[in-house]
Amino acid sequence: MRILVWHVHGSWTTSFVQGGHEYLLPVLADRGPDGRGRARTWNWPAGAVEVTPEELADVDVDVIVLQRPQDLELARAWTLRRPGVDVPAVYVEHNTPGPSAATTRHPLADQSAVPIVHVTHFNRLFWDCGSARTEVVEHGVVDPGHLYSGEWARAAVVVNDPVRRWRAVGTDLLPALSRAAPLDVFGMNVHDLPDRLAVAPERLWTFEDLPQTAMHREVARRRVYVHTSRWTSLGLSLLEAMHLGLPVVALA
């Protein structure tokens, strides 16, 4: 199949493009959120192909994987086809609902053209999707292999945008955790953490957006993995840490 899918969540997309299909990844000149193309820090197979919006108008697409409300309009404009009407489509909902979990309406609630696919049963339970068809395809990761050595007496944390997402991902917990064990925080946009948290420099190190294989090697050298998220879907970094062989501590 030829699948149109945006590069929205790197780790999820890494797993998704491992199948035996052709994956069309929109790319824009600025490689912004609507057109990141192939990953720069993940190793994706040759079947993951970059396409420009202009090229998409002339490409036969078998199915469209939507992941954000704006993908509906982008798909219409770039493919000249209506998702769920002119071409099959699914909407993959990566996130937990908010701000009011039990009453938050999904953007695609009460429509029948595009099924909503949740990545956890928890998310399916809490999102209000009305009469829309819903399915669950649980999160998965590409197994990085058992690399654990634990040679560094430090704890690893993997989180993206910890300053912007703050309490949702447990950023406010890091100072207290750093008093129990020095922390090494890996992810995107982690470089601002030392300036935002009153933590001694030797108790909090940051590693900005390492290539995935390098991050796996480095995380595996830490003594333990700490998963700090309060309100997110099941974290792929948690699954990766377990595959790497790290002991894990999760917020509960």
PDB file of C-alpha atoms in Angstrom:
ATOM      1  CA  MET A   1       0.000   0.000   0.000  1.00  0.00           C
ATOM      2  CA  ARG A   2       0.940   3.621  -0.435  1.00  0.00           C
ATOM      3  CA  ILE A   3       0.267   5.400   2.854  1.00  0.00           C
ATOM      4  CA  LEU A   4       0.268   9.156   3.366  1.00  0.00           C
ATOM      5  CA  VAL A   5       1.382   9.958   6.908  1.00  0.00           C
ATOM      6  CA  TRP A   6       2.797  13.097   8.491  1.00  0.00           C
ATOM      7  CA  HIS A   7       5.941  12.966  10.606  1.00  0.00           C
ATOM      8  CA  VAL A   8       4.330  14.175  13.822  1.00  0.00           C
ATOM      9  CA  HIS A   9       5.690  11.875  16.537  1.00  0.00           C
ATOM     10  CA  GLY A  10       9.153  10.574  15.732  1.00  0.00           C
ATOM     11  CA  SER A  11       9.236   7.413  17.846  1.00  0.00           C
ATOM     12  CA  TRP A  12       5.745   6.335  16.814  1.00  0.00           C
ATOM     13  CA  THR A  13       6.495   6.987  13.152  1.00  0.00           C
ATOM     14  CA  THR A  14       9.740   5.033  13.456  1.00  0.00           C
ATOM     15  CA  SER A  15       7.709   1.974  14.412  1.00  0.00           C
ATOM     16  CA  PHE A  16       4.976   2.648  11.867  1.00  0.00           C
ATOM     17  CA  VAL A  17       7.259   2.857   8.825  1.00  0.00           C
ATOM     18  CA  GLN A  18       8.848  -0.535   9.514  1.00  0.00           C
ATOM     19  CA  GLY A  19       6.097  -2.327   7.582  1.00  0.00           C
ATOM     20  CA  GLY A  20       6.350  -3.497   4.013  1.00  0.00           C
ATOM     21  CA  HIS A  21       4.557  -0.531   2.470  1.00  0.00           C
ATOM     22  CA  GLU A  22       5.480   2.789   0.909  1.00  0.00           C
ATOM     23  CA  TYR A  23       5.096   5.649   3.364  1.00  0.00           C
ATOM     24  CA  LEU A  24       4.672   9.111   1.861  1.00  0.00           C
ATOM     25  CA  LEU A  25       5.982  11.778   4.230  1.00  0.00           C
ATOM     26  CA  PRO A  26       5.110  15.377   3.327  1.00  0.00           C
ATOM     27  CA  VAL A  27       8.123  17.667   3.279  1.00  0.00           C
ATOM     28  CA  LEU A  28       8.259  21.459   3.148  1.00  0.00           C
ATOM     29  CA  ALA A  29      11.253  23.680   2.540  1.00  0.00           C
ATOM     30  CA  ASP A  30      11.404  24.777   6.183  1.00  0.00           C
ATOM     31  CA  ARG A  31      10.755  21.240   7.495  1.00  0.00           C
ATOM     32  CA  GLY A  32       8.220  22.717   9.877  1.00  0.00           C
ATOM     33  CA  PRO A  33       5.440  20.833  11.704  1.00  0.00           C
ATOM     34  CA  ASP A  34       3.386  20.290   8.535  1.00  0.00           C
ATOM     35  CA  GLY A  35       6.294  18.951   6.493  1.00  0.00           C
ATOM     36  CA  ARG A  36       9.152  17.450   8.478  1.00  0.00           C
ATOM     37  CA  GLY A  37       9.768  14.695   5.939  1.00  0.00           C
ATOM     38  CA  ARG A  38      12.091  11.884   6.953  1.00  0.00           C
ATOM     39  CA  ALA A  39      13.561  11.954  10.434  1.00  0.00           C
ATOM     40  CA  ARG A  40      17.008  13.398  10.965  1.00  0.00           C
ATOM     41  CA  THR A  41      17.755  11.521  14.201  1.00  0.00           C
ATOM     42  CA  TRP A  42      16.059   8.167  13.517  1.00  0.00           C
ATOM     43  CA  ASN A  43      17.073   5.481  11.054  1.00  0.00           C
ATOM     44  CA  TRP A  44      14.072   4.916   8.771  1.00  0.00           C
ATOM     45  CA  PRO A  45      13.865   2.348   5.957  1.00  0.00           C
ATOM     46  CA  ALA A  46      13.913   3.255   2.279  1.00  0.00           C
ATOM     47  CA  GLY A  47      10.148   2.775   2.077  1.00  0.00           C
ATOM     48  CA  ALA A  48       9.691   6.061   3.962  1.00  0.00           C
ATOM     49  CA  VAL A  49       9.704   8.550   1.083  1.00  0.00           C
ATOM     50  CA  GLU A  50       9.536  12.330   1.156  1.00  0.00           C
ATOM     51  CA  VAL A  51       6.946  14.015  -1.074  1.00  0.00           C
ATOM     52  CA  THR A  52       6.163  17.673  -1.619  1.00  0.00           C
ATOM     53  CA  PRO A  53       2.585  18.994  -1.586  1.00  0.00           C
ATOM     54  CA  GLU A  54       2.864  19.591  -5.329  1.00  0.00           C
ATOM     55  CA  GLU A  55       3.814  15.959  -5.949  1.00  0.00           C
ATOM     56  CA  LEU A  56       0.958  14.616  -3.841  1.00  0.00           C
ATOM     57  CA  ALA A  57      -1.660  15.901  -6.264  1.00  0.00           C
ATOM     58  CA  ASP A  58      -0.418  13.382  -8.855  1.00  0.00           C
ATOM     59  CA  VAL A  59       0.226  10.425  -6.532  1.00  0.00           C
ATOM     60  CA  ASP A  60      -2.213   7.563  -5.996  1.00  0.00           C
ATOM     61  CA  VAL A  61      -2.663   7.197  -2.242  1.00  0.00           C
ATOM     62  CA  ASP A  62      -4.270   4.065  -0.800  1.00  0.00           C
ATOM     63  CA  VAL A  63      -4.904   5.391   2.705  1.00  0.00           C
ATOM     64  CA  ILE A  64      -4.287   8.579   4.670  1.00  0.00           C
ATOM     65  CA  VAL A  65      -3.196   8.501   8.308  1.00  0.00           C
ATOM     66  CA  LEU A  66      -4.350  11.700  10.006  1.00  0.00           C
ATOM     67  CA  GLN A  67      -2.937  12.682  13.390  1.00  0.00           C
ATOM     68  CA  ARG A  68      -3.969  16.312  13.904  1.00  0.00           C
ATOM     69  CA  PRO A  69      -7.155  18.219  13.043  1.00  0.00           C
ATOM     70  CA  GLN A  70      -5.276  20.331  10.486  1.00  0.00           C
ATOM     71  CA  ASP A  71      -4.232  17.190   8.610  1.00  0.00           C
ATOM     72  CA  LEU A  72      -7.771  16.962   7.233  1.00  0.00           C
ATOM     73  CA  GLU A  73      -7.473  20.258   5.397  1.00  0.00           C
ATOM     74  CA  LEU A  74      -3.867  19.641   4.382  1.00  0.00           C
ATOM     75  CA  ALA A  75      -4.875  16.303   2.870  1.00  0.00           C
ATOM     76  CA  ARG A  76      -7.732  17.901   0.935  1.00  0.00           C
ATOM     77  CA  ALA A  77      -5.546  20.715  -0.355  1.00  0.00           C
ATOM     78  CA  TRP A  78      -2.500  18.620  -1.234  1.00  0.00           C
ATOM     79  CA  THR A  79      -4.067  15.416  -2.585  1.00  0.00           C
ATOM     80  CA  LEU A  80      -7.223  17.055  -4.004  1.00  0.00           C
ATOM     81  CA  ARG A  81      -9.174  14.251  -2.333  1.00  0.00           C
ATOM     82  CA  ARG A  82     -11.422  14.128   0.711  1.00  0.00           C
ATOM     83  CA  PRO A  83     -10.175  11.820   3.484  1.00  0.00           C
ATOM     84  CA  GLY A  84     -12.754   9.170   4.253  1.00  0.00           C
ATOM     85  CA  VAL A  85     -14.750   9.979   1.118  1.00  0.00           C
ATOM     86  CA  ASP A  86     -12.469   9.895  -1.923  1.00  0.00           C
ATOM     87  CA  VAL A  87      -9.705   7.926  -0.211  1.00  0.00           C
ATOM     88  CA  PRO A  88      -9.775   5.740   2.934  1.00  0.00           C
ATOM     89  CA  ALA A  89      -8.452   7.439   6.049  1.00  0.00           C
ATOM     90  CA  VAL A  90      -7.957   6.868   9.758  1.00  0.00           C
ATOM     91  CA  TYR A  91      -7.251   9.372  12.509  1.00  0.00           C
ATOM     92  CA  VAL A  92      -4.586   8.252  14.988  1.00  0.00           C
ATOM     93  CA  GLU A  93      -5.122  10.008  18.315  1.00  0.00           C
ATOM     94  CA  HIS A  94      -1.830   9.971  20.200  1.00  0.00           C
ATOM     95  CA  ASN A  95      -2.855  12.121  23.132  1.00  0.00           C
ATOM     96  CA  THR A  96      -4.837  11.911  26.307  1.00  0.00           C
ATOM     97  CA  PRO A  97      -7.857  14.238  26.429  1.00  0.00           C
ATOM     98  CA  GLY A  98      -7.819  17.556  28.211  1.00  0.00           C
ATOM     99  CA  PRO A  99      -8.464  19.783  29.992  1.00  0.00           C
ATOM    100  CA  SER A 100     -11.496  17.935  31.368  1.00  0.00           C
ATOM    101  CA  ALA A 101     -10.739  14.295  30.683  1.00  0.00           C
ATOM    102  CA  ALA A 102     -14.200  12.807  30.975  1.00  0.00           C
ATOM    103  CA  THR A 103     -15.990  15.467  28.919  1.00  0.00           C
ATOM    104  CA  THR A 104     -13.466  16.535  26.265  1.00  0.00           C
ATOM    105  CA  ARG A 105     -14.976  16.076  22.811  1.00  0.00           C
ATOM    106  CA  HIS A 106     -12.751  14.691  20.116  1.00  0.00           C
ATOM    107  CA  PRO A 107     -12.396  16.875  16.989  1.00  0.00           C
ATOM    108  CA  LEU A 108     -13.735  13.980  14.887  1.00  0.00           C
ATOM    109  CA  ALA A 109     -16.574  13.021  17.223  1.00  0.00           C
ATOM    110  CA  ASP A 110     -19.945  12.078  15.726  1.00  0.00           C
ATOM    111  CA  GLN A 111     -18.813  11.491  12.154  1.00  0.00           C
ATOM    112  CA  SER A 112     -18.708   8.209  10.264  1.00  0.00           C
ATOM    113  CA  ALA A 113     -16.198   8.809   7.470  1.00  0.00           C
ATOM    114  CA  VAL A 114     -12.931   8.461   9.415  1.00  0.00           C
ATOM    115  CA  PRO A 115     -12.393   5.938  12.239  1.00  0.00           C
ATOM    116  CA  ILE A 116     -10.507   7.205  15.293  1.00  0.00           C
ATOM    117  CA  VAL A 117      -7.635   4.972  16.374  1.00  0.00           C
ATOM    118  CA  HIS A 118      -6.401   5.394  19.945  1.00  0.00           C
ATOM    119  CA  VAL A 119      -2.987   4.224  21.105  1.00  0.00           C
ATOM    120  CA  THR A 120      -4.184   3.076  24.545  1.00  0.00           C
ATOM    121  CA  HIS A 121      -7.428   1.679  25.912  1.00  0.00           C
ATOM    122  CA  PHE A 122      -7.286   4.407  28.560  1.00  0.00           C
ATOM    123  CA  ASN A 123      -7.446   7.095  25.896  1.00  0.00           C
ATOM    124  CA  ARG A 124     -10.338   5.395  24.147  1.00  0.00           C
ATOM    125  CA  LEU A 125     -12.245   5.268  27.425  1.00  0.00           C
ATOM    126  CA  PHE A 126     -11.754   8.925  28.306  1.00  0.00           C
ATOM    127  CA  TRP A 127     -12.057  10.701  24.953  1.00  0.00           C
ATOM    128  CA  ASP A 128     -15.660  11.571  24.081  1.00  0.00           C
ATOM    129  CA  CYS A 129     -15.851  10.447  20.455  1.00  0.00           C
ATOM    130  CA  GLY A 130     -19.630  10.359  20.312  1.00  0.00           C
ATOM    131  CA  SER A 131     -20.899   8.010  17.625  1.00  0.00           C
ATOM    132  CA  ALA A 132     -17.607   7.905  15.703  1.00  0.00           C
ATOM    133  CA  ARG A 133     -16.105   4.465  15.237  1.00  0.00           C
ATOM    134  CA  THR A 134     -13.112   3.921  17.517  1.00  0.00           C
ATOM    135  CA  GLU A 135     -10.379   1.295  17.615  1.00  0.00           C
ATOM    136  CA  VAL A 136      -7.242   0.738  19.694  1.00  0.00           C
ATOM    137  CA  VAL A 137      -3.831  -0.077  18.235  1.00  0.00           C
ATOM    138  CA  GLU A 138      -1.489   0.022  21.183  1.00  0.00           C
ATOM    139  CA  HIS A 139       1.849   1.772  21.187  1.00  0.00           C
ATOM    140  CA  GLY A 140       4.864  -0.215  20.117  1.00  0.00           C
ATOM    141  CA  VAL A 141       8.560   0.395  19.570  1.00  0.00           C
ATOM    142  CA  VAL A 142      11.355  -1.032  17.482  1.00  0.00           C
ATOM    143  CA  ASP A 143      13.332  -3.210  19.894  1.00  0.00           C
ATOM    144  CA  PRO A 144      16.721  -1.504  20.421  1.00  0.00           C
ATOM    145  CA  GLY A 145      18.152  -4.611  22.086  1.00  0.00           C
ATOM    146  CA  HIS A 146      19.386  -5.230  25.618  1.00  0.00           C
ATOM    147  CA  LEU A 147      22.119  -2.594  26.015  1.00  0.00           C
ATOM    148  CA  TYR A 148      21.942  -1.947  29.754  1.00  0.00           C
ATOM    149  CA  SER A 149      25.203  -1.548  31.643  1.00  0.00           C
ATOM    150  CA  GLY A 150      24.170   0.855  34.425  1.00  0.00           C
ATOM    151  CA  GLU A 151      27.757   2.021  34.723  1.00  0.00           C
ATOM    152  CA  TRP A 152      26.777   5.619  35.511  1.00  0.00           C
ATOM    153  CA  ALA A 153      25.234   6.172  38.948  1.00  0.00           C
ATOM    154  CA  ARG A 154      22.711   8.604  37.515  1.00  0.00           C
ATOM    155  CA  ALA A 155      19.038   8.389  36.564  1.00  0.00           C
ATOM    156  CA  ALA A 156      17.836   8.876  32.988  1.00  0.00           C
ATOM    157  CA  VAL A 157      14.725  10.868  32.094  1.00  0.00           C
ATOM    158  CA  VAL A 158      13.469  11.146  28.504  1.00  0.00           C
ATOM    159  CA  VAL A 159      10.988  13.925  27.771  1.00  0.00           C
ATOM    160  CA  ASN A 160      10.285  16.380  24.964  1.00  0.00           C
ATOM    161  CA  ASP A 161       9.432  20.038  25.607  1.00  0.00           C
ATOM    162  CA  PRO A 162       9.623  19.778  29.403  1.00  0.00           C
ATOM    163  CA  VAL A 163       9.414  23.545  29.956  1.00  0.00           C
ATOM    164  CA  ARG A 164       6.318  24.038  27.805  1.00  0.00           C
ATOM    165  CA  ARG A 165       4.543  20.897  29.041  1.00  0.00           C
ATOM    166  CA  TRP A 166       5.633  21.332  32.684  1.00  0.00           C
ATOM    167  CA  ARG A 167       3.250  19.539  35.086  1.00  0.00           C
ATOM    168  CA  ALA A 168       1.828  17.227  32.419  1.00  0.00           C
ATOM    169  CA  VAL A 169       5.234  15.590  32.018  1.00  0.00           C
ATOM    170  CA  GLY A 170       6.344  16.052  35.624  1.00  0.00           C
ATOM    171  CA  THR A 171       8.966  18.735  35.062  1.00  0.00           C
ATOM    172  CA  ASP A 172       8.105  20.243  38.443  1.00  0.00           C
ATOM    173  CA  LEU A 173       9.167  16.959  40.087  1.00  0.00           C
ATOM    174  CA  LEU A 174      12.732  17.059  38.807  1.00  0.00           C
ATOM    175  CA  PRO A 175      14.250  19.170  41.628  1.00  0.00           C
ATOM    176  CA  ALA A 176      13.022  16.739  44.294  1.00  0.00           C
ATOM    177  CA  LEU A 177      14.063  13.727  42.238  1.00  0.00           C
ATOM    178  CA  SER A 178      17.511  15.215  41.691  1.00  0.00           C
ATOM    179  CA  ARG A 179      18.071  15.216  45.440  1.00  0.00           C
ATOM    180  CA  ALA A 180      17.600  11.444  45.454  1.00  0.00           C
ATOM    181  CA  ALA A 181      19.780  10.824  42.397  1.00  0.00           C
ATOM    182  CA  PRO A 182      21.534  13.006  39.824  1.00  0.00           C
ATOM    183  CA  LEU A 183      19.438  13.251  36.656  1.00  0.00           C
ATOM    184  CA  ASP A 184      20.333  13.143  32.984  1.00  0.00           C
ATOM    185  CA  VAL A 185      17.458  14.483  30.882  1.00  0.00           C
ATOM    186  CA  PHE A 186      17.298  13.503  27.213  1.00  0.00           C
ATOM    187  CA  GLY A 187      14.924  14.881  24.591  1.00  0.00           C
ATOM    188  CA  MET A 188      13.915  17.831  22.474  1.00  0.00           C
ATOM    189  CA  ASN A 189      14.031  21.338  23.930  1.00  0.00           C
ATOM    190  CA  VAL A 190      15.587  20.239  27.202  1.00  0.00           C
ATOM    191  CA  HIS A 191      18.432  22.769  27.093  1.00  0.00           C
ATOM    192  CA  ASP A 192      16.422  25.410  29.004  1.00  0.00           C
ATOM    193  CA  LEU A 193      15.845  23.189  32.020  1.00  0.00           C
ATOM    194  CA  PRO A 194      18.900  24.255  34.067  1.00  0.00           C
ATOM    195  CA  ASP A 195      17.802  27.898  33.826  1.00  0.00           C
ATOM    196  CA  ARG A 196      14.238  27.101  34.899  1.00  0.00           C
ATOM    197  CA  LEU A 197      14.954  24.737  37.781  1.00  0.00           C
ATOM    198  CA  ALA A 198      16.828  25.515  40.975  1.00  0.00           C
ATOM    199  CA  VAL A 199      19.052  22.451  40.726  1.00  0.00           C
ATOM    200  CA  ALA A 200      22.805  22.276  41.234  1.00  0.00           C
ATOM    201  CA  PRO A 201      24.551  21.818  37.861  1.00  0.00           C
ATOM    202  CA  GLU A 202      26.089  18.496  38.834  1.00  0.00           C
ATOM    203  CA  ARG A 203      22.627  17.132  39.724  1.00  0.00           C
ATOM    204  CA  LEU A 204      20.983  17.874  36.357  1.00  0.00           C
ATOM    205  CA  TRP A 205      22.567  17.357  32.956  1.00  0.00           C
ATOM    206  CA  THR A 206      20.702  17.742  29.665  1.00  0.00           C
ATOM    207  CA  PHE A 207      21.265  16.017  26.332  1.00  0.00           C
ATOM    208  CA  GLU A 208      19.557  17.798  23.457  1.00  0.00           C
ATOM    209  CA  ASP A 209      17.879  15.692  20.744  1.00  0.00           C
ATOM    210  CA  LEU A 210      20.494  12.982  20.289  1.00  0.00           C
ATOM    211  CA  PRO A 211      20.160  10.572  17.358  1.00  0.00           C
ATOM    212  CA  GLN A 212      18.022   7.680  18.529  1.00  0.00           C
ATOM    213  CA  THR A 213      20.763   5.051  18.497  1.00  0.00           C
ATOM    214  CA  ALA A 214      23.101   7.351  20.435  1.00  0.00           C
ATOM    215  CA  MET A 215      20.373   8.138  22.954  1.00  0.00           C
ATOM    216  CA  HIS A 216      19.683   4.440  23.479  1.00  0.00           C
ATOM    217  CA  ARG A 217      23.364   3.795  24.172  1.00  0.00           C
ATOM    218  CA  GLU A 218      23.593   6.690  26.605  1.00  0.00           C
ATOM    219  CA  VAL A 219      20.356   5.940  28.448  1.00  0.00           C
ATOM    220  CA  ALA A 220      21.464   2.316  28.861  1.00  0.00           C
ATOM    221  CA  ARG A 221      24.578   3.491  30.700  1.00  0.00           C
ATOM    222  CA  ARG A 222      22.472   5.088  33.452  1.00  0.00           C
ATOM    223  CA  ARG A 223      21.583   3.135  36.560  1.00  0.00           C
ATOM    224  CA  VAL A 224      17.799   3.565  36.318  1.00  0.00           C
ATOM    225  CA  TYR A 225      15.129   5.128  34.096  1.00  0.00           C
ATOM    226  CA  VAL A 226      12.601   7.486  35.726  1.00  0.00           C
ATOM    227  CA  HIS A 227       9.287   8.130  33.958  1.00  0.00           C
ATOM    228  CA  THR A 228       7.841  11.369  35.307  1.00  0.00           C
ATOM    229  CA  SER A 229       4.747  11.973  33.161  1.00  0.00           C
ATOM    230  CA  ARG A 230       1.475  12.764  34.925  1.00  0.00           C
ATOM    231  CA  TRP A 231      -0.917  13.010  31.990  1.00  0.00           C
ATOM    232  CA  THR A 232       0.254  11.600  28.681  1.00  0.00           C
ATOM    233  CA  SER A 233      -0.314   8.481  26.654  1.00  0.00           C
ATOM    234  CA  LEU A 234       1.852   5.502  27.497  1.00  0.00           C
ATOM    235  CA  GLY A 235       5.334   6.848  26.849  1.00  0.00           C
ATOM    236  CA  LEU A 236       7.332   5.175  24.106  1.00  0.00           C
ATOM    237  CA  SER A 237      10.508   6.126  25.969  1.00  0.00           C
ATOM    238  CA  LEU A 238       9.301   3.980  28.875  1.00  0.00           C
ATOM    239  CA  LEU A 239       8.848   1.012  26.548  1.00  0.00           C
ATOM    240  CA  GLU A 240      12.272   1.620  25.021  1.00  0.00           C
ATOM    241  CA  ALA A 241      13.888   1.773  28.465  1.00  0.00           C
ATOM    242  CA  MET A 242      12.386  -1.585  29.368  1.00  0.00           C
ATOM    243  CA  HIS A 243      13.614  -3.092  26.092  1.00  0.00           C
ATOM    244  CA  LEU A 244      17.075  -1.688  26.825  1.00  0.00           C
ATOM    245  CA  GLY A 245      16.996  -3.591  30.115  1.00  0.00           C
ATOM    246  CA  LEU A 246      16.931  -0.644  32.526  1.00  0.00           C
ATOM    247  CA  PRO A 247      15.174  -0.827  35.866  1.00  0.00           C
ATOM    248  CA  VAL A 248      12.317   1.664  35.605  1.00  0.00           C
ATOM    249  CA  VAL A 249      10.576   3.872  38.140  1.00  0.00           C
ATOM    250  CA  ALA A 250       7.260   5.341  37.003  1.00  0.00           C
ATOM    251  CA  LEU A 251       5.091   8.010  38.568  1.00  0.00           C
ATOM    252  CA  ALA A 252       1.950   6.592  40.170  1.00  0.00           C
TER     253      ALA A 252
END
